[in-house]
Each structure stands twice: as C-alpha cells, then as structure tokens.
Tab-separated table of C-alpha atoms in Angstrom:
chain	number	residue	atom	x	y	z
R	1	UNK	CA	-11.236	154.866	112.774
R	2	UNK	CA	-10.410	155.568	109.226
R	3	UNK	CA	-11.483	153.141	106.757
R	4	UNK	CA	-8.882	152.304	103.647
R	5	UNK	CA	-10.243	152.987	100.333
R	6	UNK	CA	-11.040	150.145	98.068
R	7	UNK	CA	-8.524	149.061	96.022
R	8	UNK	CA	-10.928	149.227	92.838
R	9	UNK	CA	-11.845	152.673	93.900
R	10	UNK	CA	-8.005	154.156	93.299
R	11	UNK	CA	-7.174	155.749	90.226
R	12	UNK	CA	-4.138	153.289	90.131
R	13	UNK	CA	-5.835	150.420	90.167
R	14	UNK	CA	-8.255	151.406	87.548
R	15	UNK	CA	-5.652	152.000	85.448
R	16	UNK	CA	-3.840	148.587	86.220
R	17	UNK	CA	-6.936	146.831	85.714
R	18	UNK	CA	-7.667	148.763	82.152
R	19	UNK	CA	-3.786	147.830	80.915
R	20	UNK	CA	-4.603	144.097	82.299
R	21	UNK	CA	-7.585	144.221	80.194
R	22	UNK	CA	-5.467	145.436	77.161
R	23	UNK	CA	-2.857	142.861	77.582
R	24	UNK	CA	-5.276	140.278	77.788
R	25	UNK	CA	-7.394	141.557	74.640
R	26	UNK	CA	-4.037	142.057	72.872
R	27	UNK	CA	-2.531	138.742	73.710
R	28	UNK	CA	-5.636	136.980	72.136
R	29	UNK	CA	-5.410	138.717	68.684
R	30	UNK	CA	-1.846	138.962	68.064
R	31	UNK	CA	-0.936	140.227	64.331
R	32	UNK	CA	2.229	138.865	62.488
R	33	UNK	CA	3.407	141.932	61.443
R	34	UNK	CA	4.318	143.324	64.944
R	35	UNK	CA	7.564	145.333	65.399
R	36	UNK	CA	9.863	145.684	68.345
R	37	UNK	CA	11.512	149.311	68.344
R	38	UNK	CA	15.556	148.952	67.235
R	39	UNK	CA	16.398	152.766	67.585
R	40	UNK	CA	14.094	154.119	70.152
R	41	UNK	CA	14.900	157.724	70.994
R	42	UNK	CA	13.478	156.906	74.667
R	43	UNK	CA	16.014	154.256	74.984
R	44	UNK	CA	19.216	156.066	76.152
R	45	UNK	CA	21.076	153.198	77.096
R	46	UNK	CA	24.264	151.981	75.281
R	47	UNK	CA	24.057	147.889	75.666
R	48	UNK	CA	27.460	147.517	74.100
R	49	UNK	CA	29.358	149.758	75.878
R	50	UNK	CA	27.782	148.169	79.089
R	51	UNK	CA	29.316	144.705	77.390
R	52	UNK	CA	32.551	146.083	76.860
R	53	UNK	CA	32.925	147.122	80.607
R	54	UNK	CA	31.551	143.771	81.835
R	55	UNK	CA	33.995	142.115	79.254
R	56	UNK	CA	36.793	144.006	80.943
R	57	UNK	CA	36.097	143.786	84.482
R	58	UNK	CA	34.914	140.091	84.679
R	59	UNK	CA	36.553	138.421	81.547
R	60	UNK	CA	34.763	135.054	82.548
R	61	UNK	CA	31.518	136.237	81.643
R	62	UNK	CA	29.952	135.053	78.359
R	63	UNK	CA	28.522	138.346	76.462
R	64	UNK	CA	24.973	138.137	75.251
R	65	UNK	CA	26.575	138.651	71.703
R	66	UNK	CA	28.737	135.745	71.742
R	67	UNK	CA	27.371	132.291	70.545
R	68	UNK	CA	25.229	129.876	72.753
R	69	UNK	CA	26.855	126.735	73.787
R	70	UNK	CA	26.110	123.525	72.915
R	71	UNK	CA	24.139	122.736	76.498
R	72	UNK	CA	21.892	125.475	75.862
R	73	UNK	CA	18.971	126.133	73.763
R	74	UNK	CA	17.955	129.322	72.813
R	75	UNK	CA	14.377	130.078	71.716
R	76	UNK	CA	14.420	133.868	71.139
R	77	UNK	CA	12.069	136.426	69.822
R	78	UNK	CA	8.528	135.105	71.452
R	79	UNK	CA	5.999	137.718	71.227
R	80	UNK	CA	4.118	137.372	74.781
R	81	UNK	CA	2.061	140.730	74.579
R	82	UNK	CA	1.201	143.299	71.637
R	83	UNK	CA	0.052	147.001	71.664
R	84	UNK	CA	-1.148	147.658	67.703
R	85	UNK	CA	2.207	146.941	65.938
R	86	UNK	CA	4.429	147.187	69.008
R	87	UNK	CA	5.385	143.851	70.453
R	88	UNK	CA	6.972	142.561	73.661
R	89	UNK	CA	9.393	139.576	73.187
R	90	UNK	CA	11.150	137.298	75.639
R	91	UNK	CA	14.038	135.109	74.946
R	92	UNK	CA	14.374	131.651	76.724
R	93	UNK	CA	17.617	130.041	77.532
R	94	UNK	CA	16.868	126.543	77.946
R	95	UNK	CA	18.979	123.717	79.532
R	96	UNK	CA	19.561	121.027	76.673
R	97	UNK	CA	20.186	118.555	79.336
R	98	UNK	CA	16.197	118.733	79.945
R	99	UNK	CA	15.649	115.577	77.604
R	100	UNK	CA	12.041	116.619	77.542
R	101	UNK	CA	11.716	116.676	81.076
R	102	UNK	CA	8.460	118.841	82.357
R	103	UNK	CA	9.858	120.241	85.635
R	104	UNK	CA	12.541	122.463	84.666
R	105	UNK	CA	12.293	125.621	86.963
R	106	UNK	CA	12.407	128.911	85.361
R	107	UNK	CA	13.756	132.620	86.278
R	108	UNK	CA	12.123	135.549	84.380
R	109	UNK	CA	14.939	137.873	84.568
R	110	UNK	CA	13.962	141.644	84.321
R	111	UNK	CA	16.696	144.271	83.096
R	112	UNK	CA	17.102	147.848	84.580
R	113	UNK	CA	17.721	150.991	83.494
R	114	UNK	CA	15.970	153.365	85.493
R	115	UNK	CA	12.408	152.216	83.899
R	116	UNK	CA	13.531	154.440	81.052
R	117	UNK	CA	16.082	152.361	79.401
R	118	UNK	CA	17.792	148.931	78.923
R	119	UNK	CA	17.336	145.716	76.567
R	120	UNK	CA	16.266	142.208	77.672
R	121	UNK	CA	19.455	140.996	76.155
R	122	UNK	CA	21.705	142.469	79.204
R	123	UNK	CA	20.163	139.555	81.088
R	124	UNK	CA	21.352	137.186	78.536
R	125	UNK	CA	24.738	136.227	80.220
R	126	UNK	CA	22.976	135.144	83.509
R	127	UNK	CA	20.030	133.702	81.598
R	128	UNK	CA	23.159	131.436	79.922
R	129	UNK	CA	24.573	130.468	83.106
R	130	UNK	CA	21.174	129.665	84.592
R	131	UNK	CA	20.412	126.933	81.552
R	132	UNK	CA	24.045	125.807	82.233
R	133	UNK	CA	23.026	124.972	85.646
R	134	UNK	CA	19.565	123.523	85.164
R	135	UNK	CA	17.051	126.453	85.217
R	136	UNK	CA	15.685	127.911	82.248
R	137	UNK	CA	16.538	131.442	82.321
R	138	UNK	CA	13.791	133.792	80.315
R	139	UNK	CA	14.675	137.401	79.433
R	140	UNK	CA	12.204	139.836	78.812
R	141	UNK	CA	11.427	143.299	77.011
R	142	UNK	CA	8.543	145.493	78.768
R	143	UNK	CA	7.336	149.123	77.730
R	144	UNK	CA	9.628	151.779	79.175
R	145	UNK	CA	8.428	154.887	81.065
R	146	UNK	CA	8.767	157.032	77.790
R	147	UNK	CA	6.583	154.705	76.046
R	148	UNK	CA	4.191	154.000	78.920
R	149	UNK	CA	3.734	155.287	82.168
R	150	UNK	CA	3.307	153.299	85.212
R	151	UNK	CA	2.178	150.479	85.928
R	152	UNK	CA	2.958	149.448	82.307
R	153	UNK	CA	6.222	147.771	82.881
R	154	UNK	CA	4.966	145.417	86.071
R	155	UNK	CA	1.613	144.426	83.880
R	156	UNK	CA	4.242	143.460	81.059
R	157	UNK	CA	5.957	141.241	83.334
R	158	UNK	CA	3.044	139.666	84.567
R	159	UNK	CA	2.091	139.007	81.115
R	160	UNK	CA	5.249	137.372	80.693
R	161	UNK	CA	5.039	135.216	83.416
R	162	UNK	CA	1.487	134.164	82.117
R	163	UNK	CA	2.959	133.459	78.688
R	164	UNK	CA	5.642	131.141	80.135
R	165	UNK	CA	3.096	129.379	82.472
R	166	UNK	CA	0.842	128.900	79.528
R	167	UNK	CA	3.470	127.269	77.344
R	168	UNK	CA	5.437	125.656	79.865
R	169	UNK	CA	4.046	122.074	78.685
R	170	UNK	CA	5.563	123.146	75.371
R	171	UNK	CA	9.305	123.585	76.632
R	172	UNK	CA	9.331	121.215	79.439
R	173	UNK	CA	8.944	124.002	81.970
R	174	UNK	CA	7.554	123.647	85.409
R	175	UNK	CA	4.752	125.943	85.498
R	176	UNK	CA	4.357	126.006	89.506
R	177	UNK	CA	7.997	126.949	89.927
R	178	UNK	CA	8.539	130.524	88.248
R	179	UNK	CA	10.698	133.114	89.986
R	180	UNK	CA	11.305	136.598	89.210
R	181	UNK	CA	14.542	138.388	88.968
R	182	UNK	CA	16.126	141.664	88.117
R	183	UNK	CA	18.752	144.166	88.351
R	184	UNK	CA	18.206	147.864	89.689
R	185	UNK	CA	14.801	148.982	87.983
R	186	UNK	CA	14.144	145.451	87.149
R	187	UNK	CA	14.682	144.023	90.497
R	188	UNK	CA	12.007	146.673	91.562
R	189	UNK	CA	9.860	145.415	88.697
R	190	UNK	CA	10.156	141.997	89.563
R	191	UNK	CA	9.120	142.840	93.154
R	192	UNK	CA	6.039	144.562	91.961
R	193	UNK	CA	4.963	141.992	89.744
R	194	UNK	CA	5.396	139.207	92.439
C-alpha cells in the first residue's frame, strides 16, 4: 500500500505556505506609496479592444468605462495586499439600496487571460449588473504569471476574500455569503481559491 505524501512536505505546499505568510506579513504593514502597474509588458491584453468588441456584439452591456449608475456605489482601488511597492487592488460595486443592511451577499469576480494577462475592470460590467440586483460585485487584480509563478494568483484571490470578510461590517456585506466567480483562467483560479 502506497502512502500519500504529507501536504506540508511537498514543494508546492511549502511555496504556498511561504506565499501565504508573505501576504499576511505585507498585508499588516502596507505602505502609502504603493503602485499598480499601468504599462506592464507582461500584460499583453488589450482591454479596450475587448470592450469595443463586447459593445458591438452586445449593445445593451454597459462597458466599464461608462459612468456608474445612481443605484450602484463604487468603492474603487482598495489595496488588499502589497508586495514591496506593488499593490493588489479591488473594486467594489455595492447596491445603493442596501441602506446600511449588514447582509448583502458578495460575488468576487476573477478576470481571465491565461494566467498571464488581463485586468480586473474586465468584470466591471458583470459587477455592475450584480450590484443592481442586490449583490456586491467585487473585481480583483492578482499577480500575473509573468510577475509571480503559481500558486501566487490563487493566494492573491484568497487574500482578497479575506480582505472582503474582514471589511464586511464597514460596507454592509455578509461575511458568511461570499462566492467566487471567474471567466476562463479566472474561473480556474476561483475554483482553486475556493
């Protein structure tokens, strides 16, 4: 009978544990002067091209660059983790009709891009739609494969969920009802983070 190796003895698990400790350590001591890459050469994805394609194919979809409607509150650019000066941010699209209720369910949206490209704003139209239907839609950035190898993206999404849970009371969210969703690689990352 073969014995399965211990979870903590595998190199992958050891790397995951080290990454988790780094997230926790960096999360506790966030600097004010963190940055988010704007012209990252490892991010080959042209978001505006995708928005234009979506707009032509589905004219009823509101594109992320459009104004946020009055029945949605946008809480943008929240830093949920930091590595040196590199910030990982999330945007929250909250239903304005929540009126201080503390039980709004949350859907954390993870963008696709083959683990090596993409932007959190790609899920803004879906997050807006969720907020208009009584859910908090949260779009997250994560470290792409050109910046940090697996399982970094999974660890980042888990850190984002922890941040949402820890800040749930401040925004009227239900910390016990948080779901993960994603498209393409984001779906895989969401499943692995779950």
